[in-house]
Coordinates of C-alpha atoms (C1' of nucleotides) in Angstrom, one line a residue:
Chain P
M1 CA -12.0 30.6 4.0
T2 CA -9.9 28.7 6.5
R3 CA -12.3 26.1 7.8
P4 CA -11.3 23.4 10.2
T5 CA -10.3 20.4 8.2
R6 CA -13.0 17.8 7.8
V7 CA -12.2 14.7 5.7
R8 CA -14.0 11.5 5.2
F9 CA -13.4 7.9 4.3
A10 CA -16.4 6.4 2.5
P11 CA -16.1 2.8 1.8
S12 CA -18.7 0.8 0.1
P13 CA -19.5 -2.3 2.1
T14 CA -19.6 -4.6 -0.8
G15 CA -16.6 -6.6 0.4
A16 CA -13.8 -6.6 2.9
L17 CA -11.6 -3.6 3.4
H18 CA -8.7 -4.1 0.9
I19 CA -5.3 -2.6 1.1
G20 CA -6.1 0.1 -1.5
G21 CA -9.0 1.3 0.6
A22 CA -7.0 0.9 3.8
R23 CA -4.3 3.2 2.4
T24 CA -7.0 5.8 1.5
A25 CA -8.3 5.5 5.0
I26 CA -4.8 6.0 6.5
Y27 CA -4.2 9.1 4.4
N28 CA -7.5 10.6 5.4
W29 CA -7.0 9.8 9.0
A30 CA -3.4 11.0 9.1
F31 CA -4.3 14.2 7.3
A32 CA -7.1 14.9 9.8
R33 CA -4.8 14.2 12.7
A34 CA -1.9 16.2 11.3
T35 CA -4.1 19.2 10.7
G36 CA -6.1 18.9 13.9
G37 CA -9.2 18.3 11.9
T38 CA -12.0 15.8 11.9
F39 CA -12.0 12.3 10.4
V40 CA -15.4 11.2 9.3
L41 CA -16.3 7.6 8.5
R42 CA -19.2 7.2 6.2
I43 CA -20.7 4.0 4.8
D44 CA -21.6 4.3 1.1
D45 CA -24.1 1.5 1.0
T46 CA -26.3 2.6 -1.8
D47 CA -25.9 -0.7 -3.6
P48 CA -28.4 -2.8 -1.7
E49 CA -27.6 -5.9 -3.8
R50 CA -24.0 -6.1 -2.7
S51 CA -23.9 -4.2 0.6
T52 CA -24.0 -6.3 3.8
A53 CA -23.9 -5.6 7.5
E54 CA -21.2 -8.1 7.9
N55 CA -19.0 -6.3 5.4
T56 CA -19.6 -3.1 7.2
A57 CA -18.6 -4.8 10.5
Q58 CA -15.5 -6.2 9.0
I59 CA -14.5 -2.8 7.6
L60 CA -14.9 -1.2 11.0
R61 CA -12.9 -4.0 12.5
S62 CA -10.1 -3.7 10.0
L63 CA -9.9 0.1 10.5
R64 CA -9.7 -0.3 14.3
W65 CA -7.1 -3.1 13.9
L66 CA -5.0 -0.7 12.0
G67 CA -5.3 1.7 14.8
L68 CA -7.4 4.2 12.9
D69 CA -10.1 5.9 15.0
W70 CA -12.8 8.1 13.6
D71 CA -14.3 11.2 15.1
E72 CA -17.7 10.8 13.5
G73 CA -19.4 7.9 12.0
P74 CA -20.9 4.4 12.6
E75 CA -21.2 3.3 16.2
I76 CA -20.2 6.7 17.6
G77 CA -22.4 9.1 15.7
G78 CA -21.8 12.8 15.4
P79 CA -23.4 16.1 14.6
F80 CA -23.8 15.4 10.8
G81 CA -25.3 11.9 11.0
P82 CA -26.6 9.5 10.0
Y83 CA -23.4 8.2 8.5
S84 CA -24.6 5.6 6.1
Q85 CA -26.2 6.5 2.9
T86 CA -29.2 4.2 3.1
E87 CA -30.3 6.3 6.1
R88 CA -29.9 9.6 4.3
S89 CA -32.5 9.4 1.5
D90 CA -34.4 12.4 2.8
R91 CA -31.2 14.4 2.3
Y92 CA -30.9 13.5 -1.3
A93 CA -34.6 14.2 -1.9
A94 CA -34.2 17.6 -0.2
A95 CA -31.1 18.4 -2.3
L96 CA -32.8 17.4 -5.5
E97 CA -35.8 19.5 -4.6
R98 CA -33.6 22.5 -4.2
M99 CA -32.1 21.8 -7.6
K100 CA -35.4 21.5 -9.2
V101 CA -36.4 24.8 -7.8
N102 CA -33.3 26.6 -8.9
G103 CA -33.4 25.0 -12.3
S104 CA -30.3 22.9 -12.1
A105 CA -32.1 19.6 -12.4
Y106 CA -34.7 18.6 -14.9
P107 CA -36.7 15.4 -15.7
C108 CA -35.7 13.2 -18.5
F109 CA -38.2 10.8 -20.1
C110 CA -35.9 9.1 -22.5
S111 CA -36.0 5.3 -22.5
A112 CA -32.9 3.2 -21.9
A113 CA -33.2 2.0 -25.5
D114 CA -33.2 5.5 -26.8
L115 CA -30.2 6.4 -24.8
E116 CA -28.3 3.4 -26.0
T117 CA -28.8 4.2 -29.6
K118 CA -27.9 7.9 -29.0
R119 CA -24.8 6.8 -27.2
T120 CA -23.5 4.5 -29.9
A121 CA -24.3 7.1 -32.6
A122 CA -22.4 9.8 -30.7
R123 CA -19.5 7.6 -30.1
A124 CA -19.3 6.6 -33.8
G125 CA -19.4 10.3 -34.7
D126 CA -17.2 13.0 -33.3
G127 CA -16.8 11.2 -30.0
A128 CA -18.3 14.1 -28.2
A129 CA -20.3 11.9 -25.9
G130 CA -23.0 12.3 -23.4
Y131 CA -26.7 12.8 -23.3
D132 CA -28.0 15.0 -26.1
R133 CA -30.3 17.0 -23.8
T134 CA -33.5 16.2 -25.7
C135 CA -35.6 16.5 -22.6
R136 CA -33.9 19.7 -21.5
R137 CA -35.5 21.3 -24.5
L138 CA -39.0 20.3 -23.7
D139 CA -41.3 23.2 -23.0
P140 CA -42.5 23.6 -19.4
D141 CA -46.1 22.7 -20.2
T142 CA -45.2 19.4 -21.8
V143 CA -42.9 18.6 -18.8
A144 CA -45.6 19.4 -16.3
A145 CA -48.1 17.3 -18.2
R146 CA -45.9 14.3 -18.5
L147 CA -44.9 14.6 -14.9
Q148 CA -48.5 14.9 -14.0
A149 CA -49.3 11.8 -16.0
G150 CA -46.8 9.9 -13.9
E151 CA -44.5 9.1 -16.8
P152 CA -41.3 7.3 -15.7
H153 CA -38.4 9.7 -15.6
V154 CA -35.0 10.3 -14.1
W155 CA -33.6 13.7 -13.0
R156 CA -30.6 15.1 -14.7
L157 CA -28.2 17.8 -13.9
A158 CA -28.6 20.9 -16.2
V159 CA -25.0 21.8 -16.8
P160 CA -25.0 25.6 -17.0
A161 CA -24.8 26.7 -20.6
D162 CA -22.3 29.4 -19.8
R163 CA -20.1 27.2 -17.6
G164 CA -16.5 27.5 -18.8
D165 CA -13.9 24.7 -18.5
I166 CA -13.8 23.1 -15.2
V167 CA -10.5 23.3 -13.3
V168 CA -9.7 20.8 -10.6
D169 CA -7.0 22.1 -8.4
D170 CA -5.9 18.7 -7.2
A171 CA -3.5 18.6 -4.2
V172 CA -1.7 15.7 -5.7
R173 CA -1.8 16.3 -9.5
G174 CA -2.0 20.1 -9.7
E175 CA -4.4 21.8 -12.0
T176 CA -6.3 19.6 -14.4
V177 CA -8.7 21.1 -16.8
F178 CA -11.8 19.4 -18.1
P179 CA -13.4 21.0 -21.1
A180 CA -17.0 22.1 -20.3
S181 CA -18.0 20.5 -23.6
A182 CA -17.2 17.1 -22.2
M183 CA -19.7 17.5 -19.4
D184 CA -23.0 15.9 -20.1
D185 CA -26.2 16.2 -18.2
F186 CA -25.7 13.1 -16.1
V187 CA -28.4 11.4 -14.0
L188 CA -28.8 12.6 -10.5
A189 CA -31.8 10.5 -9.5
R190 CA -32.9 7.2 -11.0
T191 CA -36.4 6.3 -12.1
D192 CA -37.0 4.8 -8.7
G193 CA -35.9 8.0 -7.1
T194 CA -32.6 6.7 -5.6
P195 CA -29.6 9.0 -6.1
T196 CA -26.7 8.0 -8.2
Y197 CA -23.2 7.9 -6.7
N198 CA -22.0 11.2 -8.1
F199 CA -25.0 12.9 -6.6
A200 CA -25.2 11.2 -3.3
T201 CA -21.6 11.6 -2.5
V202 CA -21.7 15.3 -3.2
V203 CA -24.8 15.8 -1.1
D204 CA -23.1 14.0 1.7
D205 CA -19.9 15.8 1.4
A206 CA -21.7 19.1 1.3
D207 CA -23.9 18.2 4.2
M208 CA -21.0 17.0 6.3
E209 CA -19.0 20.1 5.4
I210 CA -16.1 18.1 4.0
T211 CA -13.2 20.3 3.2
H212 CA -10.9 17.9 1.6
V213 CA -11.8 14.8 -0.5
V214 CA -8.9 12.4 -0.5
R215 CA -9.8 9.3 -2.5
G216 CA -8.7 7.0 -5.3
D217 CA -7.6 8.0 -8.7
D218 CA -10.5 6.4 -10.3
H219 CA -12.7 9.3 -9.2
L220 CA -10.6 12.0 -10.8
S221 CA -12.7 11.9 -14.0
N222 CA -15.9 12.2 -11.9
T223 CA -14.6 15.2 -10.1
P224 CA -15.7 17.9 -12.6
R225 CA -19.2 16.4 -12.6
Q226 CA -19.2 16.6 -8.8
I227 CA -18.0 20.1 -8.8
L228 CA -21.0 21.0 -11.0
V229 CA -23.3 19.6 -8.3
F230 CA -21.6 21.4 -5.5
E231 CA -22.1 24.6 -7.5
A232 CA -25.7 23.8 -8.3
L233 CA -26.2 23.3 -4.6
G234 CA -24.6 26.6 -3.9
H235 CA -22.0 25.0 -1.7
F236 CA -18.3 25.5 -1.5
V237 CA -16.2 23.1 -3.5
P238 CA -13.8 21.0 -1.3
R239 CA -10.2 20.6 -2.1
F240 CA -9.5 17.3 -3.9
A241 CA -6.5 14.9 -3.6
H242 CA -6.5 11.9 -5.9
L243 CA -4.4 8.9 -5.0
S244 CA -2.9 6.6 -7.6
M245 CA -3.8 3.0 -7.5
I246 CA -2.0 0.1 -6.0
W247 CA -1.1 -2.7 -8.3
G248 CA -0.1 -6.3 -7.9
A249 CA 3.5 -7.5 -8.5
D250 CA 2.7 -8.1 -12.2
G251 CA 1.6 -4.5 -12.7
K252 CA -2.1 -5.5 -12.9
K253 CA -5.0 -4.6 -10.7
L254 CA -4.8 -6.3 -7.4
S255 CA -7.0 -9.4 -7.1
K256 CA -7.1 -12.7 -5.3
R257 CA -4.5 -14.0 -7.7
H258 CA -2.0 -11.8 -5.9
G259 CA -2.7 -13.5 -2.6
A260 CA -3.9 -11.5 0.3
T261 CA -5.6 -8.3 -0.6
S262 CA -7.9 -7.7 2.4
V263 CA -6.6 -6.2 5.6
E264 CA -7.9 -9.2 7.5
A265 CA -6.0 -11.6 5.2
F266 CA -2.8 -9.8 6.0
R267 CA -3.6 -10.0 9.7
D268 CA -4.2 -13.8 9.3
E269 CA -0.9 -14.2 7.4
G270 CA 1.0 -12.9 10.4
F271 CA 1.5 -9.2 9.7
L272 CA 1.4 -6.7 12.5
P273 CA -1.0 -3.8 12.1
E274 CA 1.7 -1.2 12.8
A275 CA 3.8 -2.7 10.1
L276 CA 1.0 -2.8 7.5
L277 CA 0.1 0.8 8.5
N278 CA 3.7 1.9 8.0
Y279 CA 4.1 0.1 4.7
L280 CA 0.9 1.3 3.3
A281 CA 1.6 4.9 4.4
L282 CA 4.9 4.8 2.5
L283 CA 3.3 3.3 -0.6
G284 CA 2.7 6.6 -2.2
W285 CA 3.8 9.0 0.5
S286 CA 7.1 9.9 1.9
L287 CA 8.2 11.7 5.0
D288 CA 11.5 12.9 3.6
G289 CA 12.7 10.3 1.1
E290 CA 15.0 8.7 3.6
T291 CA 12.9 7.5 6.5
T292 CA 11.3 4.1 6.2
I293 CA 10.1 3.4 9.6
V294 CA 7.3 5.8 10.3
S295 CA 5.2 5.2 13.4
R296 CA 1.5 6.0 13.7
D297 CA 2.3 9.0 15.9
V298 CA 4.8 10.4 13.4
L299 CA 2.2 9.9 10.6
A300 CA -0.4 11.7 12.7
S301 CA 1.8 14.7 13.1
A302 CA 3.8 14.9 9.9
F303 CA 1.5 13.7 7.2
S304 CA 0.9 16.2 4.4
L305 CA -0.9 16.0 1.1
D306 CA 1.9 17.6 -0.8
R307 CA 4.2 14.7 -0.3
I308 CA 1.9 12.2 -1.9
S309 CA 3.4 10.8 -5.1
K310 CA 1.5 10.7 -8.4
N311 CA 2.8 7.3 -9.6
P312 CA 0.8 4.1 -9.3
A313 CA 2.6 1.8 -6.9
I314 CA 3.2 -1.9 -7.0
F315 CA 2.6 -3.8 -3.8
D316 CA 5.8 -5.5 -2.6
V317 CA 5.2 -8.2 0.0
E318 CA 8.9 -8.7 0.6
K319 CA 9.4 -5.2 1.8
L320 CA 6.3 -5.5 4.0
E321 CA 7.9 -8.6 5.4
W322 CA 11.1 -6.9 6.1
M323 CA 9.2 -4.0 7.8
N324 CA 7.1 -6.5 9.8
G325 CA 10.4 -8.0 11.0
V326 CA 11.6 -4.6 12.1
Y327 CA 8.5 -4.1 14.2
I328 CA 8.7 -7.5 15.7
R329 CA 12.3 -7.0 16.7
E330 CA 11.7 -3.6 18.2
M331 CA 8.8 -4.8 20.3
P332 CA 9.3 -4.9 24.0
P333 CA 9.8 -8.6 25.0
A334 CA 6.8 -8.7 27.3
E335 CA 4.6 -7.3 24.6
F336 CA 5.9 -9.8 22.1
A337 CA 5.1 -12.6 24.5
E338 CA 1.5 -11.5 24.8
R339 CA 1.1 -11.1 21.1
M340 CA 2.8 -14.4 20.3
L341 CA 0.4 -16.3 22.5
P342 CA -2.6 -16.4 20.1
W343 CA -0.5 -17.9 17.4
L344 CA 0.7 -20.6 19.7
V345 CA -2.8 -21.3 20.9
E346 CA -4.2 -21.3 17.5
A347 CA -1.6 -23.9 16.4
G348 CA -2.7 -26.0 19.3
L349 CA 0.8 -25.9 20.9
T350 CA -0.3 -24.5 24.2
T351 CA -3.0 -22.7 26.1
A352 CA -3.4 -19.4 27.7
D353 CA -3.5 -21.1 31.1
D354 CA -0.1 -22.5 30.6
F355 CA 1.2 -19.2 29.4
Y356 CA 0.0 -17.4 32.6
R357 CA 1.1 -20.2 34.8
R358 CA 4.7 -19.9 33.9
P359 CA 5.3 -16.6 32.1
E360 CA 9.0 -16.6 32.9
W361 CA 9.5 -19.7 30.7
Y362 CA 7.8 -18.0 27.8
M363 CA 9.7 -14.8 28.4
T364 CA 13.1 -16.6 28.0
L365 CA 11.9 -18.0 24.7
V366 CA 11.1 -14.5 23.3
P367 CA 14.6 -13.4 22.4
L368 CA 15.3 -16.7 20.8
I369 CA 12.4 -16.4 18.3
S370 CA 11.6 -12.8 17.8
E371 CA 14.9 -12.0 16.2
R372 CA 14.4 -14.3 13.3
L373 CA 10.8 -13.7 12.3
K374 CA 9.2 -12.0 9.3
R375 CA 5.7 -13.1 10.1
M376 CA 3.9 -14.1 13.2
T377 CA 2.8 -17.3 11.4
E378 CA 6.4 -18.5 11.6
I379 CA 6.3 -18.7 15.3
A380 CA 4.5 -22.0 15.8
P381 CA 6.5 -24.0 13.2
A382 CA 9.7 -22.7 14.7
L383 CA 8.7 -23.6 18.3
R384 CA 6.8 -26.7 17.8
F385 CA 9.7 -28.9 19.0
L386 CA 9.4 -27.2 22.4
F387 CA 5.8 -28.2 22.9
A388 CA 5.3 -31.5 21.1
D389 CA 5.8 -34.7 23.2
A390 CA 7.5 -36.4 20.3
I391 CA 9.1 -34.9 17.3
E392 CA 9.5 -36.2 13.8
L393 CA 13.0 -35.9 12.4
D394 CA 13.3 -34.4 9.0
P395 CA 14.8 -37.1 6.8
A396 CA 16.9 -34.7 4.9
A397 CA 18.3 -33.3 8.2
V398 CA 19.0 -36.8 9.4
E399 CA 20.9 -37.6 6.2
K400 CA 22.9 -34.4 6.6
A401 CA 23.8 -34.4 10.3
L402 CA 23.2 -37.9 11.7
S403 CA 24.1 -40.4 9.0
S404 CA 27.9 -40.6 9.6
D405 CA 29.3 -42.9 12.3
E406 CA 31.2 -40.0 13.6
A407 CA 28.1 -38.0 14.2
R408 CA 26.2 -40.8 15.7
S409 CA 28.9 -41.8 18.2
A410 CA 29.4 -38.1 19.0
L411 CA 25.7 -37.8 19.7
A412 CA 25.7 -40.8 22.0
A413 CA 28.6 -39.3 23.9
A414 CA 26.8 -36.0 24.1
G415 CA 23.8 -37.7 25.7
D416 CA 26.1 -39.2 28.3
A417 CA 27.8 -35.9 28.9
L418 CA 24.5 -34.0 29.3
R419 CA 23.2 -36.5 31.7
E420 CA 26.1 -35.8 34.0
L421 CA 25.8 -32.1 34.1
R422 CA 25.4 -30.5 37.5
S423 CA 23.3 -27.7 36.3
W424 CA 21.1 -27.2 33.3
D425 CA 21.9 -23.8 31.8
A426 CA 23.1 -22.6 28.4
E427 CA 26.6 -21.8 29.6
T428 CA 27.2 -25.2 31.2
I429 CA 25.7 -27.1 28.3
Q430 CA 27.7 -25.2 25.7
T431 CA 31.0 -25.7 27.6
A432 CA 30.3 -29.4 28.1
L433 CA 29.6 -29.9 24.4
R434 CA 32.6 -27.9 23.3
D435 CA 34.8 -29.8 25.6
L436 CA 33.3 -33.1 24.4
A437 CA 33.9 -32.2 20.8
E438 CA 37.5 -31.4 21.5
S439 CA 38.1 -34.6 23.4
L440 CA 36.4 -36.6 20.6
G441 CA 38.3 -34.8 17.9
V442 CA 35.2 -33.8 16.0
K443 CA 34.3 -30.3 14.9
P444 CA 32.0 -28.5 17.3
K445 CA 29.7 -27.8 14.4
V446 CA 29.3 -31.5 13.6
L447 CA 28.4 -32.3 17.2
F448 CA 26.0 -29.3 17.5
Q449 CA 24.2 -30.1 14.4
A450 CA 23.8 -33.7 15.4
V451 CA 22.3 -32.6 18.7
R452 CA 20.2 -30.0 17.0
V453 CA 18.6 -32.5 14.6
A454 CA 18.1 -35.1 17.3
T455 CA 16.3 -32.6 19.6
T456 CA 14.5 -30.3 17.3
G457 CA 14.1 -32.5 14.2
S458 CA 15.7 -29.9 11.9
T459 CA 19.0 -28.4 10.9
V460 CA 17.5 -25.0 11.5
S461 CA 16.3 -24.0 15.0
P462 CA 16.6 -21.2 17.6
P463 CA 20.0 -21.1 19.3
L464 CA 20.8 -24.7 20.4
F465 CA 21.9 -24.3 24.0
E466 CA 19.1 -22.0 25.0
S467 CA 16.7 -24.3 23.3
L468 CA 17.9 -27.3 25.2
V469 CA 17.4 -25.4 28.5
L470 CA 13.8 -24.7 27.5
L471 CA 13.3 -28.2 26.4
G472 CA 14.5 -29.6 29.7
R473 CA 17.0 -32.3 30.4
D474 CA 14.6 -35.2 30.4
A475 CA 13.2 -34.4 27.0
T476 CA 16.6 -33.7 25.6
L477 CA 18.1 -37.0 26.7
A478 CA 15.0 -38.8 25.5
R479 CA 15.2 -37.3 22.1
I480 CA 18.9 -38.0 21.8
A481 CA 18.2 -41.6 22.7
A482 CA 15.4 -41.9 20.3
A483 CA 17.5 -40.5 17.5
L484 CA 20.3 -43.1 17.9
Chain F
rG1 C1' -13.6 7.1 -30.3
rG2 C1' -13.6 11.4 -26.7
rC3 C1' -11.7 13.4 -22.1
rG4 C1' -8.3 12.9 -18.0
rC5 C1' -4.1 10.9 -15.3
rG6 C1' 0.7 8.4 -15.0
rU7 C1' 6.0 7.0 -16.7
rU8 C1' 13.5 8.1 -11.9
rC9 C1' 17.6 1.3 -10.2
rG10 C1' 13.7 -5.3 -10.4
rU11 C1' 10.2 -2.8 -6.4
rC12 C1' 8.8 1.7 -3.1
rU13 C1' 10.8 6.4 -3.4
rA14 C1' 14.1 11.4 -2.9
rG15 C1' 14.6 15.2 -6.5
rC16 C1' 10.8 20.6 -7.4
rG17 C1' 17.1 24.4 -13.7
rG18 C1' 23.5 23.3 -12.1
rU19 C1' 23.8 16.6 -7.5
rU20 C1' 29.4 11.7 -8.7
rA21 C1' 20.9 11.3 -9.6
rG22 C1' 20.3 10.1 -2.7
rG23 C1' 17.7 6.4 0.6
rA24 C1' 15.0 1.7 1.5
rC25 C1' 13.5 -3.6 0.1
rA26 C1' 15.3 -7.5 -2.8
rC27 C1' 20.1 -9.3 -4.9
rC28 C1' 25.7 -10.3 -4.6
rG29 C1' 30.4 -10.5 -1.5
rC30 C1' 32.9 -10.1 3.2
rC31 C1' 32.7 -10.0 8.6
rC32 C1' 30.3 -12.0 13.0
rU33 C1' 28.5 -17.0 14.1
rC34 C1' 26.3 -23.6 17.1
rU35 C1' 22.1 -23.8 12.4
rC36 C1' 18.8 -20.0 10.6
rA37 C1' 18.2 -15.2 11.3
rA38 C1' 19.6 -10.4 13.0
rG39 C1' 23.6 -7.0 12.8
rG40 C1' 28.2 -4.5 10.5
rC41 C1' 30.9 -3.3 6.1
rG42 C1' 31.1 -3.2 0.9
rG43 C1' 29.2 -4.0 -4.3
rA44 C1' 26.3 -4.3 -8.5
rG45 C1' 21.9 -2.0 -10.3
rA46 C1' 18.6 4.2 -13.3
rU47 C1' 21.6 6.8 -20.9
rC48 C1' 15.4 9.7 -15.3
rA49 C1' 9.6 5.9 -21.3
rC50 C1' 10.9 8.1 -26.3
rG51 C1' 11.4 12.5 -29.7
rG52 C1' 11.6 17.5 -30.2
rG53 C1' 12.0 22.3 -28.2
rU54 C1' 13.0 26.6 -24.2
rU55 C1' 17.7 27.6 -21.6
rC56 C1' 24.7 28.9 -20.8
rG57 C1' 22.7 24.5 -18.5
rA58 C1' 16.8 20.0 -18.0
rA59 C1' 15.1 14.0 -14.4
rU60 C1' 13.2 18.9 -13.3
rC61 C1' 9.7 23.9 -17.9
rC62 C1' 6.8 23.4 -22.9
rC63 C1' 5.0 20.4 -27.1
rG64 C1' 4.4 15.8 -29.4
rU65 C1' 4.7 10.1 -29.6
rA66 C1' 4.5 5.4 -27.2
rC67 C1' 2.8 2.4 -23.5
rG68 C1' -0.3 1.7 -19.0
rC69 C1' -4.5 3.2 -16.3
rG70 C1' -9.2 5.7 -15.2
rC71 C1' -13.9 8.0 -16.7
rU72 C1' -17.2 8.2 -20.7
rA73 C1' -23.9 3.8 -16.8
rC74 C1' -30.6 4.9 -14.2
rC75 C1' -22.1 0.9 -10.8
rA76 C1' -19.6 2.7 -6.9

RNA sequence: GGCGCGUUCGUCUAGCGGUUAGGACACCGCCCUCUCAAGGCGGAGAUCACGGGUUCGAAUCCCGUACGCGCUACCA
């Protein structure tokens, strides 16, 4: 009974990959990796109205961006393909055929209107819902005749009359019992012959020899129905693990109102894939209750289903930001420089050519900025003063640091002092300015802030002396003059 | 309505019969400091949803209640 682990992530391409789906993907991937199993990616595109190729492409892109690779699936194939449901209709037909033969599926000719009235009547009554099995009681001759006549019909699952309560041994929730009486003969195939979700997904999971189904909580109630189908198909029932949902900060379902929800939106908002991966992994799973920084490699070796928590989790952007900052700070400088470049280019501050023409200059800038970031989007605003020809001085900053006579005359003196320096390095600049402040009798901070506002436009900037070095003497002197 | 799931600091979580209920983010204070961060140290913050049991002993086991969520479709 010990089969090699095979898990799958089966997104529906009706939209971008959102963080809930991403977390499900991460757990599946990590579980496969940690158990030496196989991670299958399957596209559940049975909804032709809402499924698009672009959505599929974006989902694949998002998964790869997060660093998740699949062993079987779109673009790489595999022994159990095809890996999108629209290409598997013959499988569903074959499975249904088997069920017709073994008596676990039967045709139902009830109209939608009939069903509707039955449903409302049932709900008003004892609440014991579901289809009343009218067509299951039809005698075989009648069925054959109506089928022969081409009467429209769906195919329903014939829940075994002697089936006891259905127990789902969920890896996250433990044993949950669903009364057999609550199982109705649900529809497997629609009038037009297409399979319903609960049927298609089971046929696929069975065909693909999936051993563990790790998916969202919203499918827990569907699980007993699916188990019935596995049984009707004569296939082993996989182990299930149902993940709780991720909510917005207000405890409500995540939506656009909460800002970014898609993986790509988080990318665009300056989050690193390794940070998002780490954060999402810990949103519902823990390594030991203490560790917060969990790399992809650790995830891939230490992930286990039994440490998934049952509680729904609220998405906390502030913690993600903190984690993003941790990853930024821990990144090797050369790597940070490379990954910073696109953000500078996008902001129109520089070009890749310039970057590769003088990499040393960019490298010296790395430690000044990387230490104070939460998001990559903060890079361009913080460094704009180094690239722009002219800067605008923030009025509030001017008011604060340049409005007094003391500050203005000190700034003028600073300009003179800096012009005279023999060398243009941080140490020399700092010494000169400190000496100047002392001889003028002004507080160093006052002088520094005056210079900072004059040269960067703001009271907040990367370290001043290093910034001036990068700015260069000419620009520094020009800006001081302009500010006076 | 029926069935199912969930409920530990504001947030993410540890805990799996005996703990001063631990960690992280956020927050507050101090230190460091050219601003902002980062970093270091410290602090506040949880009657473990509520009510009953079981037990010498319960956040941990059982039963209810409340609240939230999911399913109950020829959606996925």
